[in-house]
């Protein structure tokens, strides 16, 4: 059995070593395709792979067609919007994610972006503090919970909205559960996005919603760029010079944001939220173990396709 790690954005070496240990202990072979620059390299590498470990790498119908021996793809991370689930099911390929394994890393980065924004991007001017500010956590999953835990240490007042999470779970963590996204945005100085990119959420962060935020608002995005209606965010930031946007996922219109909103816009050059050796080890080794469990025992825990 051949397990391929195909990562455009590589794991830390220590994580690859840990994955190799798991895979070889199971009697399988590990292959590595890192920092590939063209899709044809991926199409070539997947040809004889029985299992695949990926990150945000795009696994579409063409890749699945090329991967004739493939049985399982594990997205070492949370969001699996980069995998064509229908095509995987049609090819008889099991798709899994590794929920929770990188969420602390993403949460820490979200708080880092918040500090960066309230301190005016460290430009030497007098900024403000997170303490006492109202933080709105939009979706209370693994990352949202970690954001709440860390933000509490900063002395922030925490609000959360999640259509699928019982209010009691949120309130048990000392956060205020609100009834709608509209209510959340209207109440909070800072909103941190933790929604997945789905048909329902794409473009859902729009002018009307963001314009509910109070003066001096900050939007933090460590989720997905697709959830933002970029044209409307640009319009809003033009209309509201008080509004800041900090993101770990570069918008399609990055050049326009950077040019128009100097001093109140920042994007990491490459998504960095989960890019810590700890998160790489946690997610990578979980992926390797899930592959071994699936191939040896047929374990389908964390399967996300039908
Ligand atoms: C995730 O969905 O797990 C995060 O967005 C991290 O993605 P990455 O593995 O590409 O850094």
Tab-separated table of C-alpha atoms and ligand atoms in Angstrom:
chain	number	residue	atom	x	y	z
A	1	UNK	CA	0.000	0.000	0.000
A	2	UNK	CA	1.280	3.434	-0.904
A	3	UNK	CA	0.359	6.532	1.077
A	4	UNK	CA	1.086	9.877	-0.565
A	5	UNK	CA	1.425	13.166	1.302
A	6	UNK	CA	0.542	15.813	-1.288
A	7	UNK	CA	0.958	19.238	0.248
A	8	UNK	CA	1.416	22.433	-1.685
A	9	UNK	CA	2.098	24.021	1.724
A	10	UNK	CA	4.346	21.462	3.456
A	11	UNK	CA	4.037	20.189	6.996
A	12	UNK	CA	6.922	20.799	9.394
A	13	UNK	CA	9.587	18.078	8.956
A	14	UNK	CA	8.894	16.719	12.425
A	15	UNK	CA	5.276	16.061	11.368
A	16	UNK	CA	6.328	14.285	8.167
A	17	UNK	CA	8.693	12.129	10.265
A	18	UNK	CA	5.815	11.261	12.613
A	19	UNK	CA	3.524	10.388	9.718
A	20	UNK	CA	6.240	8.217	8.177
A	21	UNK	CA	6.627	6.334	11.455
A	22	UNK	CA	2.892	5.529	11.587
A	23	UNK	CA	2.698	4.518	7.937
A	24	UNK	CA	5.831	2.366	7.954
A	25	UNK	CA	4.868	0.699	11.246
A	26	UNK	CA	1.710	-0.454	9.470
A	27	UNK	CA	3.856	-1.953	6.704
A	28	UNK	CA	2.998	0.692	4.101
A	29	UNK	CA	5.170	2.911	1.943
A	30	UNK	CA	5.184	6.722	2.235
A	31	UNK	CA	5.670	9.049	-0.739
A	32	UNK	CA	5.986	12.816	-0.570
A	33	UNK	CA	4.956	15.545	-3.004
A	34	UNK	CA	5.570	18.968	-1.471
A	35	UNK	CA	5.464	22.529	-2.822
A	36	UNK	CA	4.269	21.348	-6.214
A	37	UNK	CA	3.737	24.195	-8.622
A	38	UNK	CA	1.638	22.560	-11.335
A	39	UNK	CA	-1.390	20.332	-11.226
A	40	UNK	CA	0.252	17.843	-13.566
A	41	UNK	CA	2.764	16.991	-10.820
A	42	UNK	CA	-0.150	16.061	-8.551
A	43	UNK	CA	-1.878	14.099	-11.335
A	44	UNK	CA	1.330	12.107	-11.863
A	45	UNK	CA	1.986	11.513	-8.150
A	46	UNK	CA	-1.508	10.209	-7.345
A	47	UNK	CA	-1.460	7.557	-10.109
A	48	UNK	CA	-0.389	4.665	-7.895
A	49	UNK	CA	-1.360	6.055	-4.454
A	50	UNK	CA	-3.789	4.015	-2.366
A	51	UNK	CA	-4.204	6.737	0.244
A	52	UNK	CA	-3.704	10.464	0.201
A	53	UNK	CA	-2.963	12.999	2.936
A	54	UNK	CA	-3.651	16.584	1.874
A	55	UNK	CA	-4.203	20.062	3.318
A	56	UNK	CA	-5.933	22.768	1.250
A	57	UNK	CA	-4.846	20.969	-1.913
A	58	UNK	CA	-7.574	20.776	-4.549
A	59	UNK	CA	-8.838	17.258	-5.101
A	60	UNK	CA	-11.258	17.564	-7.996
A	61	UNK	CA	-12.734	15.065	-10.451
A	62	UNK	CA	-9.610	15.204	-12.645
A	63	UNK	CA	-7.335	14.271	-9.743
A	64	UNK	CA	-9.707	11.500	-8.669
A	65	UNK	CA	-9.818	10.182	-12.263
A	66	UNK	CA	-6.037	10.042	-12.334
A	67	UNK	CA	-5.881	8.256	-8.954
A	68	UNK	CA	-7.008	4.840	-10.116
A	69	UNK	CA	-5.796	2.976	-7.006
A	70	UNK	CA	-7.092	5.492	-4.467
A	71	UNK	CA	-9.209	4.300	-1.550
A	72	UNK	CA	-9.036	7.157	0.926
A	73	UNK	CA	-8.215	10.880	1.105
A	74	UNK	CA	-7.643	12.457	4.492
A	75	UNK	CA	-7.711	16.229	4.668
A	76	UNK	CA	-5.305	16.895	7.553
A	77	UNK	CA	-7.367	19.756	8.915
A	78	UNK	CA	-10.938	20.880	9.355
A	79	UNK	CA	-12.428	22.346	6.167
A	80	UNK	CA	-12.881	19.959	3.237
A	81	UNK	CA	-14.355	22.380	0.707
A	82	UNK	CA	-11.254	21.666	-1.417
A	83	UNK	CA	-12.356	18.078	-2.079
A	84	UNK	CA	-15.053	17.207	-4.591
A	85	UNK	CA	-17.079	14.891	-2.354
A	86	UNK	CA	-19.531	13.788	-5.060
A	87	UNK	CA	-16.685	12.805	-7.396
A	88	UNK	CA	-14.946	10.966	-4.526
A	89	UNK	CA	-18.117	9.031	-3.750
A	90	UNK	CA	-18.564	8.225	-7.440
A	91	UNK	CA	-15.014	6.835	-7.465
A	92	UNK	CA	-15.632	4.829	-4.275
A	93	UNK	CA	-13.101	6.944	-2.368
A	94	UNK	CA	-13.608	7.643	1.332
A	95	UNK	CA	-12.936	11.258	2.367
A	96	UNK	CA	-12.146	12.193	5.970
A	97	UNK	CA	-11.001	15.280	7.845
A	98	UNK	CA	-9.228	15.501	11.212
A	99	UNK	CA	-11.499	17.817	13.227
A	100	UNK	CA	-10.024	19.743	16.128
A	101	UNK	CA	-6.407	18.850	15.457
A	102	UNK	CA	-5.284	22.281	14.266
A	103	UNK	CA	-7.882	24.454	15.970
A	104	UNK	CA	-5.707	25.892	18.731
A	105	UNK	CA	-3.183	27.079	16.146
A	106	UNK	CA	-5.905	28.838	14.134
A	107	UNK	CA	-7.403	30.373	17.273
A	108	UNK	CA	-4.039	31.755	18.398
A	109	UNK	CA	-3.556	33.346	14.981
A	110	UNK	CA	-7.033	34.901	15.137
A	111	UNK	CA	-6.119	36.575	18.437
A	112	UNK	CA	-2.767	37.621	16.949
A	113	UNK	CA	-4.582	39.321	14.083
A	114	UNK	CA	-6.880	41.071	16.572
A	115	UNK	CA	-3.942	42.461	18.557
A	116	UNK	CA	-2.265	43.545	15.313
A	117	UNK	CA	-5.416	45.397	14.254
A	118	UNK	CA	-6.141	47.198	17.547
A	119	UNK	CA	-2.466	48.260	17.746
A	120	UNK	CA	-2.738	49.869	14.288
A	121	UNK	CA	-0.511	47.266	12.639
A	122	UNK	CA	2.386	48.265	14.916
A	123	UNK	CA	2.828	51.591	13.103
A	124	UNK	CA	3.925	53.498	16.194
A	125	UNK	CA	0.632	55.299	16.823
A	126	UNK	CA	-1.475	54.887	19.941
A	127	UNK	CA	-3.874	51.988	19.499
A	128	UNK	CA	-6.336	50.318	21.835
A	129	UNK	CA	-6.695	47.120	23.859
A	130	UNK	CA	-8.766	43.976	23.477
A	131	UNK	CA	-9.674	43.997	27.172
A	132	UNK	CA	-13.294	45.024	27.625
A	133	UNK	CA	-14.083	44.825	23.900
A	134	UNK	CA	-16.992	42.725	22.707
A	135	UNK	CA	-15.899	39.765	20.601
A	136	UNK	CA	-18.398	37.999	18.338
A	137	UNK	CA	-17.498	34.437	17.462
A	138	UNK	CA	-19.324	33.490	14.278
A	139	UNK	CA	-19.722	29.692	14.496
A	140	UNK	CA	-18.838	27.884	17.662
A	141	UNK	CA	-16.972	24.809	16.450
A	142	UNK	CA	-13.503	23.644	17.466
A	143	UNK	CA	-11.784	26.876	16.444
A	144	UNK	CA	-14.534	29.110	17.844
A	145	UNK	CA	-14.265	27.407	21.236
A	146	UNK	CA	-10.521	27.896	21.329
A	147	UNK	CA	-10.921	31.545	20.356
A	148	UNK	CA	-13.344	31.953	23.275
A	149	UNK	CA	-10.889	30.330	25.677
A	150	UNK	CA	-7.963	32.521	24.641
A	151	UNK	CA	-10.046	35.721	24.327
A	152	UNK	CA	-11.269	35.235	27.882
A	153	UNK	CA	-7.654	35.564	29.002
A	154	UNK	CA	-7.528	38.936	27.258
A	155	UNK	CA	-10.563	40.057	29.250
A	156	UNK	CA	-12.862	40.316	26.235
A	157	UNK	CA	-16.622	40.054	26.557
A	158	UNK	CA	-17.562	37.061	24.444
A	159	UNK	CA	-20.627	36.563	22.261
A	160	UNK	CA	-21.234	33.692	19.876
A	161	UNK	CA	-23.689	32.661	17.216
A	162	UNK	CA	-23.937	29.163	15.807
A	163	UNK	CA	-27.048	27.867	14.065
A	164	UNK	CA	-26.099	24.273	14.875
A	165	UNK	CA	-24.611	24.458	18.366
A	166	UNK	CA	-26.924	24.340	21.386
A	167	UNK	CA	-26.929	27.610	23.348
A	168	UNK	CA	-26.060	25.756	26.564
A	169	UNK	CA	-22.713	24.655	25.097
A	170	UNK	CA	-21.824	28.283	24.366
A	171	UNK	CA	-23.063	29.635	27.692
A	172	UNK	CA	-21.221	26.920	29.635
A	173	UNK	CA	-18.010	28.498	28.339
A	174	UNK	CA	-19.036	31.864	29.767
A	175	UNK	CA	-20.000	33.339	26.383
A	176	UNK	CA	-23.344	34.929	25.519
A	177	UNK	CA	-25.234	32.914	22.887
A	178	UNK	CA	-27.217	35.151	20.530
A	179	UNK	CA	-30.067	34.186	18.207
A	180	UNK	CA	-28.814	35.383	14.853
A	181	UNK	CA	-25.785	36.585	12.945
A	182	UNK	CA	-27.486	39.995	12.706
A	183	UNK	CA	-27.644	40.222	16.493
A	184	UNK	CA	-24.014	39.147	16.820
A	185	UNK	CA	-22.669	41.752	14.405
A	186	UNK	CA	-24.782	44.516	15.913
A	187	UNK	CA	-23.403	43.759	19.383
A	188	UNK	CA	-19.712	43.227	18.732
A	189	UNK	CA	-16.636	45.437	18.236
A	190	UNK	CA	-14.685	42.536	16.771
A	191	UNK	CA	-16.147	39.606	14.820
A	192	UNK	CA	-14.068	36.482	14.220
A	193	UNK	CA	-15.272	34.190	11.424
A	194	UNK	CA	-15.265	30.433	11.921
A	195	UNK	CA	-17.893	29.294	9.444
A	196	UNK	CA	-17.083	26.705	6.786
A	197	UNK	CA	-17.422	27.528	3.079
A	198	UNK	CA	-20.683	25.926	1.992
A	199	UNK	CA	-23.374	26.771	-0.560
A	200	UNK	CA	-25.222	28.602	2.257
A	201	UNK	CA	-22.285	30.549	3.677
A	202	UNK	CA	-20.539	31.626	0.459
A	203	UNK	CA	-20.809	35.416	0.031
A	204	UNK	CA	-22.920	35.576	3.194
A	205	UNK	CA	-20.713	38.124	4.965
A	206	UNK	CA	-22.095	41.121	3.146
A	207	UNK	CA	-22.617	44.865	3.440
A	208	UNK	CA	-25.883	44.697	5.379
A	209	UNK	CA	-24.477	42.341	7.995
A	210	UNK	CA	-21.150	44.120	8.460
A	211	UNK	CA	-22.746	47.545	8.556
A	212	UNK	CA	-24.480	46.513	11.777
A	213	UNK	CA	-21.139	46.575	13.571
A	214	UNK	CA	-20.401	49.549	15.839
A	215	UNK	CA	-17.879	52.308	15.098
A	216	UNK	CA	-14.270	51.117	15.063
A	217	UNK	CA	-15.282	47.596	14.047
A	218	UNK	CA	-12.792	44.875	13.155
A	219	UNK	CA	-13.524	41.792	11.053
A	220	UNK	CA	-11.119	38.884	11.477
A	221	UNK	CA	-11.134	36.075	8.922
A	222	UNK	CA	-9.292	32.841	9.607
A	223	UNK	CA	-12.033	30.804	7.915
A	224	UNK	CA	-12.377	31.002	4.117
A	225	UNK	CA	-12.231	33.847	1.611
A	226	UNK	CA	-15.348	32.558	-0.181
A	227	UNK	CA	-17.630	33.433	2.754
A	228	UNK	CA	-16.928	37.142	2.195
A	229	UNK	CA	-18.790	39.132	-0.404
A	230	UNK	CA	-15.643	40.999	-1.428
A	231	UNK	CA	-17.317	43.637	-3.577
A	232	UNK	CA	-19.633	44.536	-0.695
A	233	UNK	CA	-16.813	44.534	1.860
A	234	UNK	CA	-14.874	46.946	-0.356
A	235	UNK	CA	-17.935	49.193	-0.627
A	236	UNK	CA	-18.449	49.052	3.133
A	237	UNK	CA	-14.819	49.940	3.868
A	238	UNK	CA	-15.105	52.860	1.452
A	239	UNK	CA	-18.232	54.065	3.231
A	240	UNK	CA	-16.820	53.409	6.696
A	241	UNK	CA	-13.271	54.662	7.251
A	242	UNK	CA	-13.491	53.301	10.819
A	243	UNK	CA	-13.706	49.669	9.651
A	244	UNK	CA	-10.698	47.292	9.649
A	245	UNK	CA	-10.330	43.903	7.952
A	246	UNK	CA	-7.613	41.423	8.910
A	247	UNK	CA	-7.476	38.079	7.201
A	248	UNK	CA	-5.450	34.903	6.984
A	249	UNK	CA	-6.941	34.110	3.590
A	250	UNK	CA	-5.887	36.515	0.884
A	251	UNK	CA	-8.926	37.943	-0.907
A	252	UNK	CA	-9.196	37.607	-4.685
A	253	UNK	CA	-9.154	41.432	-4.715
A	254	UNK	CA	-6.085	41.687	-2.445
A	255	UNK	CA	-4.412	44.390	-4.565
A	256	UNK	CA	-7.528	46.556	-4.428
A	257	UNK	CA	-7.919	46.114	-0.638
A	258	UNK	CA	-4.225	46.895	-0.084
A	259	UNK	CA	-4.323	49.987	-2.268
A	260	UNK	CA	-7.587	51.440	-1.010
A	261	UNK	CA	-7.381	50.601	2.679
A	262	UNK	CA	-3.808	51.230	3.771
A	263	UNK	CA	-3.574	51.143	7.548
A	264	UNK	CA	-6.795	49.178	8.061
A	265	UNK	CA	-6.326	46.074	5.944
A	266	UNK	CA	-3.919	43.186	6.362
A	267	UNK	CA	-3.681	39.752	4.773
A	268	UNK	CA	-1.103	37.053	5.402
A	269	UNK	CA	0.633	36.163	2.124
A	270	UNK	CA	-0.276	32.486	2.590
A	271	UNK	CA	-2.826	30.914	4.951
A	272	UNK	CA	-0.857	30.506	8.174
A	273	UNK	CA	-3.481	29.657	10.803
A	274	UNK	CA	-2.723	25.955	10.978
A	275	UNK	CA	0.938	26.372	10.112
A	276	UNK	CA	2.584	25.413	13.406
A	277	UNK	CA	4.625	22.300	14.055
A	278	UNK	CA	2.166	21.343	16.810
A	279	UNK	CA	-0.847	21.557	14.480
A	280	UNK	CA	1.074	19.802	11.692
A	281	UNK	CA	1.977	16.968	14.052
A	282	UNK	CA	-1.548	16.676	15.470
A	283	UNK	CA	-3.363	16.781	12.128
A	284	UNK	CA	-0.742	14.834	10.174
A	285	UNK	CA	-0.455	11.978	12.623
A	286	UNK	CA	-4.240	11.826	13.085
A	287	UNK	CA	-4.521	11.552	9.281
A	288	UNK	CA	-1.958	8.737	9.186
A	289	UNK	CA	-3.724	6.847	11.994
A	290	UNK	CA	-7.112	7.284	10.302
A	291	UNK	CA	-5.674	5.855	7.070
A	292	UNK	CA	-4.211	2.849	8.862
A	293	UNK	CA	-7.496	2.284	10.753
A	294	UNK	CA	-9.458	2.493	7.512
A	295	UNK	CA	-7.195	0.251	5.452
A	296	UNK	CA	-6.657	-2.352	8.177
A	297	UNK	CA	-10.014	-2.357	9.986
A	298	UNK	CA	-12.415	-0.482	7.746
A	299	UNK	CA	-12.861	2.224	10.398
A	300	UNK	CA	-14.829	5.129	8.871
A	301	UNK	CA	-14.823	7.548	11.793
A	302	UNK	CA	-14.560	11.123	10.475
A	303	UNK	CA	-15.779	10.127	6.997
A	304	UNK	CA	-17.393	13.214	5.438
A	305	UNK	CA	-18.757	11.904	2.135
A	306	UNK	CA	-21.777	9.627	1.710
B	1	LIG	C1	-8.390	23.940	7.977
B	1	LIG	O1	-9.462	23.907	7.358
B	1	LIG	O2	-7.997	22.983	8.673
B	1	LIG	C2	-7.565	25.196	7.975
B	1	LIG	O3	-8.077	26.133	7.089
B	1	LIG	C3	-6.089	24.945	7.714
B	1	LIG	O4	-5.772	24.731	6.364
B	1	LIG	P1	-4.292	24.343	5.898
B	1	LIG	O5	-4.028	22.941	6.305
B	1	LIG	O6	-4.291	24.515	4.408
B	1	LIG	O7	-3.327	25.275	6.553
